[in-house]
Amino acid sequence: MKYLLLKHYRGGPAPAVDHGPMDQWTPEEVDAHVQYMREFGDRLQENGELVDVQALAPEGTFVRYDGEGRPPVTDGPFAETKDLIAGWYVIDVESWDRAVQLAGELSAAPGPGGKPIHEWLEVRPFMSEPPTVTE
């Protein structure tokens, strides 16, 4: 089964440990965090469990359709109040339990002082194919 491990800049449950925003970490702390995530992805790749991994810039805009002949509508000037996604891992594993186990390991990525950040990750299963209707 495929699962999405979704990393949030903000928008999830309250942090278990207040590690402050990454832009306030030292360059060495950021490097250690990124290296941990690379090694995590490499291990999943070696195990055949990694489908995709992407990091996202913090900038983004919600856009929606506003009717025929009208320009799309954007979310306005209040980006700091919305959920902000940092990136994701798409994994293909045997079970929900394995997906949760891997999310727990990723949550231990180091932050300030090299200590685990205890980051909340959202684990979401991919939808399966709809059933085929036969008559």
CSV table of C-alpha atoms in Angstrom, one decimal:
chain,number,residue,atom,x,y,z
A,1,MET,CA,0.0,0.0,0.0
A,2,LYS,CA,1.1,3.5,-0.7
A,3,TYR,CA,1.1,6.2,2.0
A,4,LEU,CA,1.9,9.9,2.1
A,5,LEU,CA,4.1,11.1,5.0
A,6,LEU,CA,3.3,14.8,5.0
A,7,LYS,CA,5.6,17.2,6.8
A,8,HIS,CA,4.1,20.6,7.8
A,9,TYR,CA,5.8,23.9,8.6
A,10,ARG,CA,2.7,24.7,10.5
A,11,GLY,CA,-0.9,23.5,10.7
A,12,GLY,CA,-0.6,20.3,12.5
A,13,PRO,CA,-1.1,19.5,16.2
A,14,ALA,CA,0.9,21.6,18.7
A,15,PRO,CA,4.5,20.5,18.8
A,16,ALA,CA,5.6,18.1,21.5
A,17,VAL,CA,8.9,20.0,21.7
A,18,ASP,CA,9.3,23.7,20.8
A,19,HIS,CA,12.3,23.8,18.6
A,20,GLY,CA,11.6,27.1,17.0
A,21,PRO,CA,11.5,27.8,13.3
A,22,MET,CA,14.3,26.3,11.1
A,23,ASP,CA,15.4,29.8,10.0
A,24,GLN,CA,16.5,30.3,13.6
A,25,TRP,CA,18.7,27.2,13.7
A,26,THR,CA,22.4,27.2,13.2
A,27,PRO,CA,23.7,26.2,9.7
A,28,GLU,CA,25.1,23.1,11.3
A,29,GLU,CA,21.7,22.1,12.8
A,30,VAL,CA,20.0,22.6,9.5
A,31,ASP,CA,22.7,20.5,7.8
A,32,ALA,CA,22.3,17.7,10.3
A,33,HIS,CA,18.5,17.8,9.9
A,34,VAL,CA,18.7,17.6,6.1
A,35,GLN,CA,21.3,14.9,6.2
A,36,TYR,CA,19.1,12.8,8.5
A,37,MET,CA,16.3,13.1,6.0
A,38,ARG,CA,18.5,12.2,3.1
A,39,GLU,CA,19.8,9.1,4.8
A,40,PHE,CA,16.2,8.2,5.7
A,41,GLY,CA,15.2,8.5,2.1
A,42,ASP,CA,18.3,6.5,0.9
A,43,ARG,CA,17.5,3.7,3.3
A,44,LEU,CA,13.9,3.6,2.0
A,45,GLN,CA,15.2,3.6,-1.5
A,46,GLU,CA,17.5,0.6,-0.7
A,47,ASN,CA,14.6,-1.3,0.9
A,48,GLY,CA,12.3,-0.6,-2.2
A,49,GLU,CA,9.9,1.4,0.0
A,50,LEU,CA,10.5,4.9,-1.4
A,51,VAL,CA,8.3,6.1,-4.3
A,52,ASP,CA,9.0,9.9,-4.1
A,53,VAL,CA,10.3,12.6,-1.8
A,54,GLN,CA,10.0,16.3,-2.2
A,55,ALA,CA,10.7,19.4,-0.2
A,56,LEU,CA,8.6,22.5,-0.8
A,57,ALA,CA,9.4,26.2,-0.5
A,58,PRO,CA,7.3,28.0,2.2
A,59,GLU,CA,5.8,30.3,-0.4
A,60,GLY,CA,2.5,29.2,-1.9
A,61,THR,CA,-1.0,30.4,-2.8
A,62,PHE,CA,-4.4,28.7,-2.8
A,63,VAL,CA,-6.1,29.2,-6.2
A,64,ARG,CA,-9.7,28.4,-7.2
A,65,TYR,CA,-12.0,28.7,-10.2
A,66,ASP,CA,-14.3,31.8,-10.1
A,67,GLY,CA,-16.5,31.2,-13.1
A,68,GLU,CA,-16.4,31.3,-16.9
A,69,GLY,CA,-14.4,34.2,-18.3
A,70,ARG,CA,-13.2,35.3,-14.8
A,71,PRO,CA,-9.6,35.1,-13.5
A,72,PRO,CA,-8.8,32.5,-10.8
A,73,VAL,CA,-9.2,33.7,-7.2
A,74,THR,CA,-6.3,33.5,-4.9
A,75,ASP,CA,-6.3,33.2,-1.1
A,76,GLY,CA,-5.4,36.8,-0.2
A,77,PRO,CA,-2.8,38.4,1.9
A,78,PHE,CA,-3.0,36.2,5.0
A,79,ALA,CA,-0.7,33.3,4.1
A,80,GLU,CA,0.8,33.3,7.6
A,81,THR,CA,-2.5,31.9,9.0
A,82,LYS,CA,-2.8,28.8,6.7
A,83,ASP,CA,-1.5,25.3,6.9
A,84,LEU,CA,1.9,25.2,5.3
A,85,ILE,CA,3.4,22.0,3.9
A,86,ALA,CA,7.1,21.5,4.1
A,87,GLY,CA,7.3,18.4,1.9
A,88,TRP,CA,6.5,14.8,1.7
A,89,TYR,CA,7.6,11.2,1.3
A,90,VAL,CA,5.5,8.8,-0.7
A,91,ILE,CA,6.2,5.3,0.5
A,92,ASP,CA,5.0,1.8,-0.6
A,93,VAL,CA,5.0,-0.5,2.3
A,94,GLU,CA,3.2,-3.7,3.4
A,95,SER,CA,1.0,-2.2,6.1
A,96,TRP,CA,-0.3,0.7,8.0
A,97,ASP,CA,1.9,-0.3,11.0
A,98,ARG,CA,5.0,0.0,8.8
A,99,ALA,CA,3.9,3.4,7.6
A,100,VAL,CA,3.4,4.6,11.2
A,101,GLN,CA,6.8,3.1,12.2
A,102,LEU,CA,8.6,5.0,9.4
A,103,ALA,CA,6.8,8.3,10.3
A,104,GLY,CA,8.0,7.8,13.9
A,105,GLU,CA,11.5,7.4,12.7
A,106,LEU,CA,11.3,10.5,10.5
A,107,SER,CA,9.9,12.4,13.4
A,108,ALA,CA,13.2,11.9,15.3
A,109,ALA,CA,15.1,14.0,12.8
A,110,PRO,CA,17.5,16.3,14.7
A,111,GLY,CA,16.9,19.9,15.5
A,112,PRO,CA,18.6,22.4,17.7
A,113,GLY,CA,21.4,20.9,19.8
A,114,GLY,CA,21.1,17.7,17.8
A,115,LYS,CA,18.1,16.6,19.7
A,116,PRO,CA,15.1,14.9,18.0
A,117,ILE,CA,12.4,17.4,17.1
A,118,HIS,CA,9.5,15.1,17.7
A,119,GLU,CA,7.8,16.5,14.6
A,120,TRP,CA,4.2,15.6,13.9
A,121,LEU,CA,3.8,13.9,10.5
A,122,GLU,CA,0.5,13.3,8.8
A,123,VAL,CA,0.2,9.7,7.5
A,124,ARG,CA,-2.4,9.3,4.8
A,125,PRO,CA,-3.1,6.2,2.7
A,126,PHE,CA,-3.5,6.6,-1.0
A,127,MET,CA,-7.0,5.9,-2.2
A,128,SER,CA,-7.3,2.5,-3.8
A,129,GLU,CA,-8.9,1.9,-7.2
A,130,PRO,CA,-12.7,2.1,-7.2
A,131,PRO,CA,-14.3,-1.3,-7.5
A,132,THR,CA,-15.2,-2.4,-11.0
A,133,VAL,CA,-19.0,-2.7,-11.6
A,134,THR,CA,-20.0,-5.8,-13.5
A,135,GLU,CA,-23.5,-6.7,-14.4
